[in-house]
XYZ file of C-alpha atoms in Angstrom:
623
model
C 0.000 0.000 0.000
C 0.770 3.520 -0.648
C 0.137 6.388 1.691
C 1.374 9.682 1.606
C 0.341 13.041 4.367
C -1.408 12.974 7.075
C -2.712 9.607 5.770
C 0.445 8.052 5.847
C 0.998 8.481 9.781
C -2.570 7.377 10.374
C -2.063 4.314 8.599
C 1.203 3.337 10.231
C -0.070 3.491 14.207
C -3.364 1.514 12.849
C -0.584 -1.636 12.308
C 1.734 -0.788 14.696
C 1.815 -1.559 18.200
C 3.377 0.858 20.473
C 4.385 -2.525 23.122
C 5.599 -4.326 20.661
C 8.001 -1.722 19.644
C 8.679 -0.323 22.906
C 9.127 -3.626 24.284
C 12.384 -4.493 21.325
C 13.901 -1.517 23.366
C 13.242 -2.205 27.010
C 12.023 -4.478 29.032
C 8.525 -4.160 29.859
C 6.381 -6.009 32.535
C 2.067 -5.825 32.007
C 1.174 -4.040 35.480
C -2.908 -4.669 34.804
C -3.810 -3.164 31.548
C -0.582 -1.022 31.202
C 2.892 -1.914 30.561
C 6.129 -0.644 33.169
C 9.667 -0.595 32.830
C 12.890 1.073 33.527
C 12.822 4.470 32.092
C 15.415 4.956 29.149
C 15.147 8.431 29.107
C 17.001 8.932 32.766
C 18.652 6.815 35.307
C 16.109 5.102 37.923
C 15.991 2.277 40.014
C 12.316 1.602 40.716
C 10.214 1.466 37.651
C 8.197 4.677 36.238
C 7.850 4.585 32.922
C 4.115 3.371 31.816
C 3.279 2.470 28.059
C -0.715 2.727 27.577
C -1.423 0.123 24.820
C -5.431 1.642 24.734
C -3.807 5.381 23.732
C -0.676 4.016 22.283
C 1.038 6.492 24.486
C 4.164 6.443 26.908
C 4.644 8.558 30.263
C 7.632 8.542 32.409
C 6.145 9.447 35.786
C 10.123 10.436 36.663
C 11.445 12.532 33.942
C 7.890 13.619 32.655
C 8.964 12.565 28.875
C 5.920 11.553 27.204
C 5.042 10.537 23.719
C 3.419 8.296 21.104
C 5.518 5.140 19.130
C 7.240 8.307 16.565
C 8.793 10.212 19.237
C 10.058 7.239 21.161
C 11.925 5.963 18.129
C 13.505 9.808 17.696
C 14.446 10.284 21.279
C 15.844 6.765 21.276
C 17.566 6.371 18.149
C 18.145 9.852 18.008
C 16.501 10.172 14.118
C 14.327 13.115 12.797
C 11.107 12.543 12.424
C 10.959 11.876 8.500
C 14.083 8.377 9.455
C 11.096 7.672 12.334
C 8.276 7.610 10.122
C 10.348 5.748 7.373
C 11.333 2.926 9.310
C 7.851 2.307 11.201
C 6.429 2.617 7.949
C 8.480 -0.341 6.885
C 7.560 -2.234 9.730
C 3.930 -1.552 9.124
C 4.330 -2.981 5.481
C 3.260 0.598 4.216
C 4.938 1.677 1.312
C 6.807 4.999 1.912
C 8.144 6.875 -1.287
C 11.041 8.885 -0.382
C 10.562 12.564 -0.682
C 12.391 14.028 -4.165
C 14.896 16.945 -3.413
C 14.984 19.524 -5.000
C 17.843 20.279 -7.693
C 18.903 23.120 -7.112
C 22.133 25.128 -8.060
C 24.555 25.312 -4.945
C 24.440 28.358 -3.211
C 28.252 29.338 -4.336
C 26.929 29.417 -7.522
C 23.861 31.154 -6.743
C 26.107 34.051 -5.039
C 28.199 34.217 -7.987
C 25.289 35.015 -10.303
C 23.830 37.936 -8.380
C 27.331 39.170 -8.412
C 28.060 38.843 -12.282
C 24.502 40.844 -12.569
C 25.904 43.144 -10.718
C 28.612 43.935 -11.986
C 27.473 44.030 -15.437
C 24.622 45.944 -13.821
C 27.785 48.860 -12.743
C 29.748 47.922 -16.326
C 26.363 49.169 -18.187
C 25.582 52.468 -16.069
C 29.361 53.231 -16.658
C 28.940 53.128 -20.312
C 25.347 54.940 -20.380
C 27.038 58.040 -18.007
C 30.323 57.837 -19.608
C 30.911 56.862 -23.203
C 30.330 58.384 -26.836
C 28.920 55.444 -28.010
C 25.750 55.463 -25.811
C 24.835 59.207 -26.715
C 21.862 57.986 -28.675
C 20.918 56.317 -25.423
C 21.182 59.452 -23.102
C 19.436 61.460 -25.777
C 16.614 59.054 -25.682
C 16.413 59.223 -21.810
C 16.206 63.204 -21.955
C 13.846 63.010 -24.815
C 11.264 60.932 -22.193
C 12.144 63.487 -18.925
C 14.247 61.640 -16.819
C 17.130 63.230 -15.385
C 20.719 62.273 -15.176
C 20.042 61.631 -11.164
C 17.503 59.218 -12.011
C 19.473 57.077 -14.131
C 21.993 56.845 -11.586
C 19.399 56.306 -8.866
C 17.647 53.231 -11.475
C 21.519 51.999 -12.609
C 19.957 52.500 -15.607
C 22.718 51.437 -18.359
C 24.087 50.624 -21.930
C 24.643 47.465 -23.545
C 27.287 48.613 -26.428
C 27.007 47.002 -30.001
C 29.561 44.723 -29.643
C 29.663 40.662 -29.609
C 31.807 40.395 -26.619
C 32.651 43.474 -24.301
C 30.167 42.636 -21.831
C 31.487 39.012 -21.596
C 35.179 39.928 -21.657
C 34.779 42.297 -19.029
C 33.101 39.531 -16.827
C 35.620 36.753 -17.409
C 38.462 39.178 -16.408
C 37.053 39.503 -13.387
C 37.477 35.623 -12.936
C 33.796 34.678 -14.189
C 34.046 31.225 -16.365
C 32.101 31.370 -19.631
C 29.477 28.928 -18.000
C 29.024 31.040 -15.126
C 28.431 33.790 -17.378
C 25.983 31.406 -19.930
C 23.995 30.686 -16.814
C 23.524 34.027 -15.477
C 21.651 35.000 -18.836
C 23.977 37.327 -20.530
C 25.758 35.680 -23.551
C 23.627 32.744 -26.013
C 25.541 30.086 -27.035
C 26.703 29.927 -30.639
C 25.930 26.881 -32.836
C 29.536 26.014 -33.461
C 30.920 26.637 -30.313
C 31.712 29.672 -27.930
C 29.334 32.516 -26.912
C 28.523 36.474 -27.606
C 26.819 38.576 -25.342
C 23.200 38.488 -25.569
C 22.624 42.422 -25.161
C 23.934 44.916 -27.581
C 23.020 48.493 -28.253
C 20.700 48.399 -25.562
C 19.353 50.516 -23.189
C 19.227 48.717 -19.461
C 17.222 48.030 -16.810
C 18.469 46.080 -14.021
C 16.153 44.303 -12.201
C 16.542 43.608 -8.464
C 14.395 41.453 -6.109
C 12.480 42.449 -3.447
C 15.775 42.361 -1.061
C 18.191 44.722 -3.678
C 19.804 41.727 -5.500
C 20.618 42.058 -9.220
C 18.357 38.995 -10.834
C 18.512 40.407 -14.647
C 17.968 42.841 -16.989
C 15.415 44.140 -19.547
C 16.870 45.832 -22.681
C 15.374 47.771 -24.918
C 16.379 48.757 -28.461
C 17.679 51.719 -29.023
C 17.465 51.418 -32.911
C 16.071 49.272 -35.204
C 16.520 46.398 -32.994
C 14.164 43.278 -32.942
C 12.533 42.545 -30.236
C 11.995 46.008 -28.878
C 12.215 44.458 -25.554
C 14.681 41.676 -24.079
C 14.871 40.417 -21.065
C 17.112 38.242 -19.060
C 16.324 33.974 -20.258
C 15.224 32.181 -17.273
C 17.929 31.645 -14.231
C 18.639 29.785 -11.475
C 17.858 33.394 -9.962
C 15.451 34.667 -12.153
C 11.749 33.572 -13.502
C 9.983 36.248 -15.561
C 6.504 35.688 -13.818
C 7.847 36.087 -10.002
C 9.639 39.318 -10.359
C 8.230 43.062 -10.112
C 10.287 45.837 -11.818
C 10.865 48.187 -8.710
C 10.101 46.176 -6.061
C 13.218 46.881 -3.893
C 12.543 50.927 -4.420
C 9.450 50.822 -3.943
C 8.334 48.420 -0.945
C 8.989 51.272 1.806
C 6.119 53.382 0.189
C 4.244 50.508 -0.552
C 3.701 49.309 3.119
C 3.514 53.066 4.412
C 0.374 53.792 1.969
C -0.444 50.880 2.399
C -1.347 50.606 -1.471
C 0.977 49.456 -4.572
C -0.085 51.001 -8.140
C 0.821 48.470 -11.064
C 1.389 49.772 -14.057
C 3.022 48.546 -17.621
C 6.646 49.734 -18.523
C 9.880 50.009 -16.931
C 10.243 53.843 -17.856
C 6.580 54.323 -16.420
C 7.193 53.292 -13.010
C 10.866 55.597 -13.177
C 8.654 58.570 -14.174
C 6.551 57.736 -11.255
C 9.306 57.791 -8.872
C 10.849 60.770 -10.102
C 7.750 62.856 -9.621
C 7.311 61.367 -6.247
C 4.665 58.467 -6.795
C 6.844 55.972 -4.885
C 4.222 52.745 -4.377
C 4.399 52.597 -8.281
C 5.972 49.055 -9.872
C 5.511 46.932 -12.932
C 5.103 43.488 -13.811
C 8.290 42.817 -16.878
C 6.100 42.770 -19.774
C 3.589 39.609 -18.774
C 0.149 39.710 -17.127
C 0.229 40.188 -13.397
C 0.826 36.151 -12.024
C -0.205 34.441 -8.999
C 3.908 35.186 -7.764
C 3.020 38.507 -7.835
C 0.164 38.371 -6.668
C 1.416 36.527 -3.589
C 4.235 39.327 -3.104
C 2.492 42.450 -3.622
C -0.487 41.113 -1.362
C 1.942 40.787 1.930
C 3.008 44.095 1.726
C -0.268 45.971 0.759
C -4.172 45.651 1.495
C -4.908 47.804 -1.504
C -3.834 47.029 -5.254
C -4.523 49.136 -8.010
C -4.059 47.934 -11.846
C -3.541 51.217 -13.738
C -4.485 50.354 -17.549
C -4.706 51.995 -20.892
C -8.095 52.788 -22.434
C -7.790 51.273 -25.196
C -9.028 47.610 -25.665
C -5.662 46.153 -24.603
C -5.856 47.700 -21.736
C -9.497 46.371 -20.807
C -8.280 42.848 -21.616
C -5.797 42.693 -19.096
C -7.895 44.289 -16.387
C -9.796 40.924 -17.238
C -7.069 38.860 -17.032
C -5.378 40.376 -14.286
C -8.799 40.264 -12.365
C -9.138 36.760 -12.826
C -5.687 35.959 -11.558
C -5.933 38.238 -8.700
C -9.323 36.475 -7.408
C -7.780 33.182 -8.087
C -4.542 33.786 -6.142
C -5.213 36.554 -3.085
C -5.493 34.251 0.435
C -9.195 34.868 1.188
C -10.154 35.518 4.718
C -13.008 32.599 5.986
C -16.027 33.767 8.016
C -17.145 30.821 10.059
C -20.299 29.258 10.483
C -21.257 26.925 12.986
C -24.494 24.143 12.769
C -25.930 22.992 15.953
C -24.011 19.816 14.851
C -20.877 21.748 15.800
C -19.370 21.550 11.763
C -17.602 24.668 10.771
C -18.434 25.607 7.256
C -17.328 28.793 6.158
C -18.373 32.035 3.932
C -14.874 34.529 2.344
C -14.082 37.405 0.921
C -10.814 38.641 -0.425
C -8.200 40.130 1.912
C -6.507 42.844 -0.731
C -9.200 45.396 -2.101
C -8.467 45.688 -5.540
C -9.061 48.860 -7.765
C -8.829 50.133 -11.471
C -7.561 53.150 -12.513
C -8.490 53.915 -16.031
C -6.556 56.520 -17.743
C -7.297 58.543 -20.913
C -7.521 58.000 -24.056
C -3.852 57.726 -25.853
C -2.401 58.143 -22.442
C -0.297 55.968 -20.914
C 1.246 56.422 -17.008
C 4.877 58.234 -18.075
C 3.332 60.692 -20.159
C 0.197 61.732 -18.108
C 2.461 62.410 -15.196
C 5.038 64.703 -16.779
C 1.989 66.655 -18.556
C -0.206 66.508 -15.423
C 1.228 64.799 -11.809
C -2.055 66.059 -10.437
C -4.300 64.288 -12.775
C -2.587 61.305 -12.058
C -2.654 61.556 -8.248
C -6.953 62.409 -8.801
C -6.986 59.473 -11.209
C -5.387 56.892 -8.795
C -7.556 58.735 -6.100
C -10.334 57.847 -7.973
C -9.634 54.634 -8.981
C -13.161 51.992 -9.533
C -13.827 49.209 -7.111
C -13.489 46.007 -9.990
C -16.907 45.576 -9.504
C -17.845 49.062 -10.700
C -15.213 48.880 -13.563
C -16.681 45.920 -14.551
C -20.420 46.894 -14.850
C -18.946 49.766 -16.829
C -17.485 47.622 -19.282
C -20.756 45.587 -19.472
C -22.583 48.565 -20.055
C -20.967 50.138 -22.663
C -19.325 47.301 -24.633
C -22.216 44.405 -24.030
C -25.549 43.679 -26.335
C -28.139 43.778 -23.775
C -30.880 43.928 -25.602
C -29.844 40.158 -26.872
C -29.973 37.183 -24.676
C -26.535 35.996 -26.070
C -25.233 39.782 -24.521
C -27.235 39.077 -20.978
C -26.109 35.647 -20.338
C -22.789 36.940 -20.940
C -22.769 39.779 -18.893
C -24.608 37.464 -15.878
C -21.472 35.375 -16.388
C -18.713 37.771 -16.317
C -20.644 40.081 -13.385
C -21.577 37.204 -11.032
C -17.958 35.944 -9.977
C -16.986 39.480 -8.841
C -20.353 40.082 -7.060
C -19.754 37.038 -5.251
C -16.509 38.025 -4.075
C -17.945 40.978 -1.983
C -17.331 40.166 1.382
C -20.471 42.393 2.745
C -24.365 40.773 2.107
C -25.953 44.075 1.589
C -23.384 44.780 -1.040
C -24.062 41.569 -2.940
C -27.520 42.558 -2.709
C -27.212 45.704 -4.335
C -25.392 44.414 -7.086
C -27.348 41.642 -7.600
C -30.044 44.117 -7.677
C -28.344 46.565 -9.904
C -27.408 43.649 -12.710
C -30.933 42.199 -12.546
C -32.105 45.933 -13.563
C -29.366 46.118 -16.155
C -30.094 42.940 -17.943
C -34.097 43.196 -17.210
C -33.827 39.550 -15.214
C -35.434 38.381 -11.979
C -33.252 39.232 -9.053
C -33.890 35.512 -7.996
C -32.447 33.938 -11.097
C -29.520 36.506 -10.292
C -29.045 35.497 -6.949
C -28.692 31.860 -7.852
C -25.963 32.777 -10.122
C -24.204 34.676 -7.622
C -24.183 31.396 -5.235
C -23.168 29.221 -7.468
C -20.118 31.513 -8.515
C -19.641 31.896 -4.744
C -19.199 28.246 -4.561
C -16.869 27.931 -7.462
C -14.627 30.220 -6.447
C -14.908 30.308 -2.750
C -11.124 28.334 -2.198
C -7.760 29.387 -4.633
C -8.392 25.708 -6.200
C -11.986 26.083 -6.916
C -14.835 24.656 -5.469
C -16.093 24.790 -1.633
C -13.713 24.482 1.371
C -14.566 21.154 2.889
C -16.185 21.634 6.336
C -14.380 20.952 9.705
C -15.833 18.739 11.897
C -14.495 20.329 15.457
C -15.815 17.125 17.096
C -12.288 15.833 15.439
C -10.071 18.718 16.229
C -7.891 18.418 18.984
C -7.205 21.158 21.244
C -3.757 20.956 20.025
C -4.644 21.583 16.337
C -6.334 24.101 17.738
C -3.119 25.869 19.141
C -1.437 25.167 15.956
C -4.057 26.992 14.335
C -4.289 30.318 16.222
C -0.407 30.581 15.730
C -1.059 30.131 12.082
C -3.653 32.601 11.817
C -1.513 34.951 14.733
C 1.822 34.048 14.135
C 3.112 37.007 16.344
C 1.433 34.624 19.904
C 4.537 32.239 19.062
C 6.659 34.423 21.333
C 3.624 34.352 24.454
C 4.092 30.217 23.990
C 5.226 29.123 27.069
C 8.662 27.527 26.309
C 7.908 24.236 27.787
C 4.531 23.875 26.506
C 5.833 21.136 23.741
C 6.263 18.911 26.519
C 2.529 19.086 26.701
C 1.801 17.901 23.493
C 1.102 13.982 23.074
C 1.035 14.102 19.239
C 4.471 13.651 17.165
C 3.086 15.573 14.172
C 1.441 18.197 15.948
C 5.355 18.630 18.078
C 7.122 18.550 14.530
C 5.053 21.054 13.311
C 5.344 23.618 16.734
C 9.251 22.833 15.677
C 9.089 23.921 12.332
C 7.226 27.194 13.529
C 9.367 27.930 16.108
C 12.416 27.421 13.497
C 11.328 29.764 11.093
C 9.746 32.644 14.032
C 6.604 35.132 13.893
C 8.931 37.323 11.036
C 8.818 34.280 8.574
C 5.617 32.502 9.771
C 3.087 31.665 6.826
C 1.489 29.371 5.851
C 3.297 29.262 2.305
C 6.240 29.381 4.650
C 5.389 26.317 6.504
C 4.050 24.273 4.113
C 7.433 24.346 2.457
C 9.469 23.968 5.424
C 7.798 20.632 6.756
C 8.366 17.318 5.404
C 6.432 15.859 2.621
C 4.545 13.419 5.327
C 2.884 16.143 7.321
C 1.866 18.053 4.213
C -1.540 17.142 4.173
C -1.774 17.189 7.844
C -0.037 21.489 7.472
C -3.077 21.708 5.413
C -5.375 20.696 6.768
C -4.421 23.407 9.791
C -4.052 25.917 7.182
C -7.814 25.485 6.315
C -8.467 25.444 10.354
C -6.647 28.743 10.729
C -8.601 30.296 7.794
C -11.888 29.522 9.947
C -10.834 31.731 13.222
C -12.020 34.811 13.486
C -11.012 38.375 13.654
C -9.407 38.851 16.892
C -7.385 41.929 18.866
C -4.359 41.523 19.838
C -5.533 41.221 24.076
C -8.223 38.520 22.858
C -5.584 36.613 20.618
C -3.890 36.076 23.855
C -6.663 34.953 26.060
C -7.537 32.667 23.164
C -4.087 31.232 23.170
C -4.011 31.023 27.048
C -7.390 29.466 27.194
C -6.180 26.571 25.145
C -3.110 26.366 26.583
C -4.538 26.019 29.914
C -6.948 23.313 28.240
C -4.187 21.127 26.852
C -2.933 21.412 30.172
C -5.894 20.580 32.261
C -6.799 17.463 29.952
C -3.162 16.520 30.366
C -3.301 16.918 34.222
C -6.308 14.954 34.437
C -5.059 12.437 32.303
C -2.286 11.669 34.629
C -4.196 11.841 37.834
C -6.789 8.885 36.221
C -3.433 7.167 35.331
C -1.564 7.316 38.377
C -4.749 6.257 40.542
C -5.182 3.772 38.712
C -1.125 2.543 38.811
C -2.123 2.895 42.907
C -5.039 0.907 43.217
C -2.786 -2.039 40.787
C -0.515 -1.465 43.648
C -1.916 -1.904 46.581
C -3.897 -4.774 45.281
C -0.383 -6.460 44.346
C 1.195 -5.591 47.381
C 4.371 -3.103 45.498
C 5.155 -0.916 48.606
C 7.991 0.876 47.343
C 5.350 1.896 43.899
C 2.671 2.930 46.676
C 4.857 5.068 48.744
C 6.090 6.738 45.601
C 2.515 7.161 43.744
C 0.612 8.350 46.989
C 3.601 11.474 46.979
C 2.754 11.954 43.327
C -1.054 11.781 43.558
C -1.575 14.634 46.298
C 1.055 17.024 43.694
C -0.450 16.086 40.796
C -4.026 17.472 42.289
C -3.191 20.577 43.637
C -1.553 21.197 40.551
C -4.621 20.398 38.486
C -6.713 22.484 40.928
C -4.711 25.033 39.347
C -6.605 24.750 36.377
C -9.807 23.278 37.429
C -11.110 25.348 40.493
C -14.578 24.131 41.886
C -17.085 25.120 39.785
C -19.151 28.182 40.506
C -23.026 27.237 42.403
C -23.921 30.480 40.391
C -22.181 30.746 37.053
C -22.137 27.863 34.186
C -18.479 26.474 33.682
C -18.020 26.773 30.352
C -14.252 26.512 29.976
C -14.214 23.096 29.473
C -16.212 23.597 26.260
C -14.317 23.492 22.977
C -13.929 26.813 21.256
């Protein structure tokens, strides 16, 4: 059998026996319905370590390690969890496939390409500032209004028309041809050898998010073909995850709170220049679910600023439908009196269109008018509103051919309206346009809802918090708050029974509140607790708004759950261990459990005070 996830783990403590496995380790001796033996976590002479064969758990009631049959194998045998899982999954006769790695280029090599783009990156801006041959590329610069500051600012550069100056400048600064090949700047020729791939150019380096040189974009100066070149694919580059300005312009971005996306490399430098400093471009593709997934972290407001023209409208539609596909959405639950979570969304990012005038395009609307450009943005369309405009003026209503259309294209983005009221308005508002029942409208509207209501279409499967453990629960709220993983009490692992739910807390803990998402996670665990990442994921999408004070009394109240439960636990255990006892006679085990039963109650009373004769105890209740 095959299993892979969450499944996988599941499937391998169904077939194996925690005794059994335990018991090819240390010696055990049955004690009643439990199992004792010398701990071999610590140095003891009387027995105190008790394996539960109905929980498939272990306790040491001397050291306090406790466990299921995957973290006794990797405190044993000292393995990570992945060599633990592995070699009970052989055991179990469940067929494990080893997780792939990733190729990947080593990181010396990876260093050495940001540093050959950046020093052509320096070779380039020389040239443009510097040499007679790029004076048809300065000219060109002045003729579109940017200043000599700004080039220097942007590194802007020049790629000279010549076969090998770029790559003969590189290799005498110890750069192999390869090394050069790889980094994107020469093509290989047919019969051998290379030539650089940009000549009489004008350049603009492109930099990540963190400042590194990734590539270029070139752009012909003449009559070259194409008018636009960028940079091949990279180990350090990929045209559809970078943003042209990114590293400029992230500071405004996150102040305003808002990042305008526009077309061109020279529109978002005019931008900048006249002080429009959330302004950035996608390199000459439609805006992708990378950059979606960038801009969105650093800005709750995204505004597409598009031509007029026809063009222009088309990628508004494309970009839309990329944007609603790809930005997290935030879940609203609802609970049935059968205690399932299901769960209604909207989008986290608002996203607006700014459509500018006729024949204008961002660069030259801001050096004619910065003002109209600042009312424009200003006054940028909600996409729903941009969309009905679009119906309106470019659909056949009067035909049903134009008003099935238009119920198409306008019910998606009516569904994805967070607020009721405003659904019903515009459900309102498009059966008035198209002269259709509101009814039949609505019923469009929930179907889209359902369609669309996850990133991979279709409806989020509903969570059954009768199966939920309190510590998924944690998990969860850390998820959703990653910023409580510094309030986590630093012991409280040693809480947690579950060997999943203790690699997981790891990998958190590993990558801290900064780095904490679930993107982040996903990719840091190991292919076997995917599906069970996941499934938290969905979990976390289900709690709800909280401030920052109630995030903490959340986390605390579960916390103090786990705990309680735990408590208990061991006081039903260890009662039990007496009466076995005393009925057998063990002195020394009676002397030493009836110390440890008194402690262990105060210390639940802790956490479980009388109840009140005048309030309901709800704390018990799962949240």
């Amino acid at each position: 059998m095959v299993a892979s996830g969450r499944t996988i783990i599941e499937e391998i403590k169904s077939r194996i026996d925690i005794v059994e496995v335990i018991g090819s380790f240390v010696e055990l001796r049955r004690t009643g319905s439990r199992f004792k033996a010398l701990c071999p976590f610590h140095q003891e002479k009387t027995p105190s370590f008790i394996v539960f064969p109905e929980r498939q758990t272990y306790h040491c009631f001397g050291c306090g390690k406790s466990g299921d049959v995957i973290s006794f194998l990797m405190e044993t045998q000292n393995l990570s969890f992945r060599e633990a899982v592995e070699q009970l999954a052989q055991k179990a006769g469940v067929r494990f496939e080893p997780e792939k790695p990733k190729e990947k280029s080593p990181q010396s090599e990876i260093d050495s390409l940001y540093e050959i783009n950046k020093l052509a990156a320096r070779l380039f801006n020389h040239l443009l500032m510097n040499s007679k041959a790029a004076e048809h590329a300065r000219d060109y610069l002045k003729d579109r209004g940017l200043s000599p500051a700004t080039w220097e600012e942007w590194m802007l550069g020049y790629a000279p028309d010549s076969w090998d100056v770029t790559s003969k400048f590189l290799q005498k600064r110890g750069f192999s041809e390869d090394l050069i090949f790889k980094a994107g700047l020469t093509v290989e020729r047919t019969g051998g050898g290379y030539y650089d791939r940009f000549r009489d150019r004008l350049m603009f380096p492109i930099k990540d998010k963190d400042g590194r040189f990734v590539g270029f974009g070139g752009r012909a100066i003449g009559e070259g073909i194409p008018k636009y070149m960028n940079t091949p694919e990279t180990p350090i580059f990929t045209k559809g995850e970078h943003i042209y300005g990114i590293d400029v312009a992230k500071s405004a971005i996150k102040e305003s709170n808002l990042v305008v996306v526009v077309e061109g490399y020279v529109d978002v430098i005019t931008a900048h220049q006249y002080g429009f400093r959330n302004v950035v471009a996608t390199l000459g593709t439609a805006i992708t679910p990378s950059h979606v997934k960038l801009l969105s972290k650093m800005a709750a407001n995204i505004c597409l600023a598009l031509d007029a023209d026809t063009a222009g409208q088309a990628a508004a539609l494309r970009g839309w439908e990329v944007l609603r596909d790809s930005i997290r959405r935030r879940s609203i639950p609802i609970r049935s009196k059968g205690r399932v979570i299901s769960s209604d969304s909207k989008l986290e990012v608002l996203v607006k269109i700014a459509t500018l005038p006729k024949g204008e395009d961002p660069d030259t609307l801001i050096r004619k008018d910065p003002s109209e450009w600042a009312r424009i943005i200003e006054g940028a369309k909600t996409v729903i509103d941009h969309f009905f405009e679009i119906v309106e003026r470019g659909y056949d209503l009067k035909t049903p051919q134009g008003k099935t259309q238009a119920i198409a294209d306008l019910a998606p983005v009516i569904g994805d309206l967070g607020n009721p009221i405003e659904r019903a308005h515009y459900e309102s508002r498009l059966a008035k346009l198209v002269g259709v029942d509101e009814n039949e409208i609505h019923l469009h509207v929930v179907q889209a809802r359902k369609q669309s209501s996850r990133p991979g279409g279709g409806e989020a499967a509903p969570i059954n918090l009768n199966s939920v453990s309190q510590e998924e629960m944690v998990l969860a709220l850390l998820i959703r708050y990653p910023r409580l993983l510094g309030n986590l009490p630093e012991d409280f692992i040693n809480d947690m029974e579950n060997s999943p739910n203790k690699e997981i807390l790891e990998k958190m803990q590993t990558l801290g509140h900064e780095k904490l998402t679930p993107e982040s996670l996903l990719e840091s665990v190991d292919e076997s607790l995917r599906q069970h990442v996941e499934r938290l994921v969905a979990l976390a999408s289900t709690q709800p708004e909280l401030f920052s004070n109630e995030q903490l009394l959340e986390l605390n109240k579960k916390i103090n759950l786990i705990r309680r439960q735990r408590l208990r636990d061991l006081l039903h255990q260890h009662s039990l261990l007496l009466k076995e006892a005393m009925e057998q006679g063990d002195e020394e085990s009676v002397r030493s459990l009836l110390q440890l039963v008194p402690t262990l109650a105060s210390e639940l009373r802790q956490y479980d005070p009388p109840a009140s004769p005048y309030f309901k105890d709800s704390r018990s209740e799962i949240v």
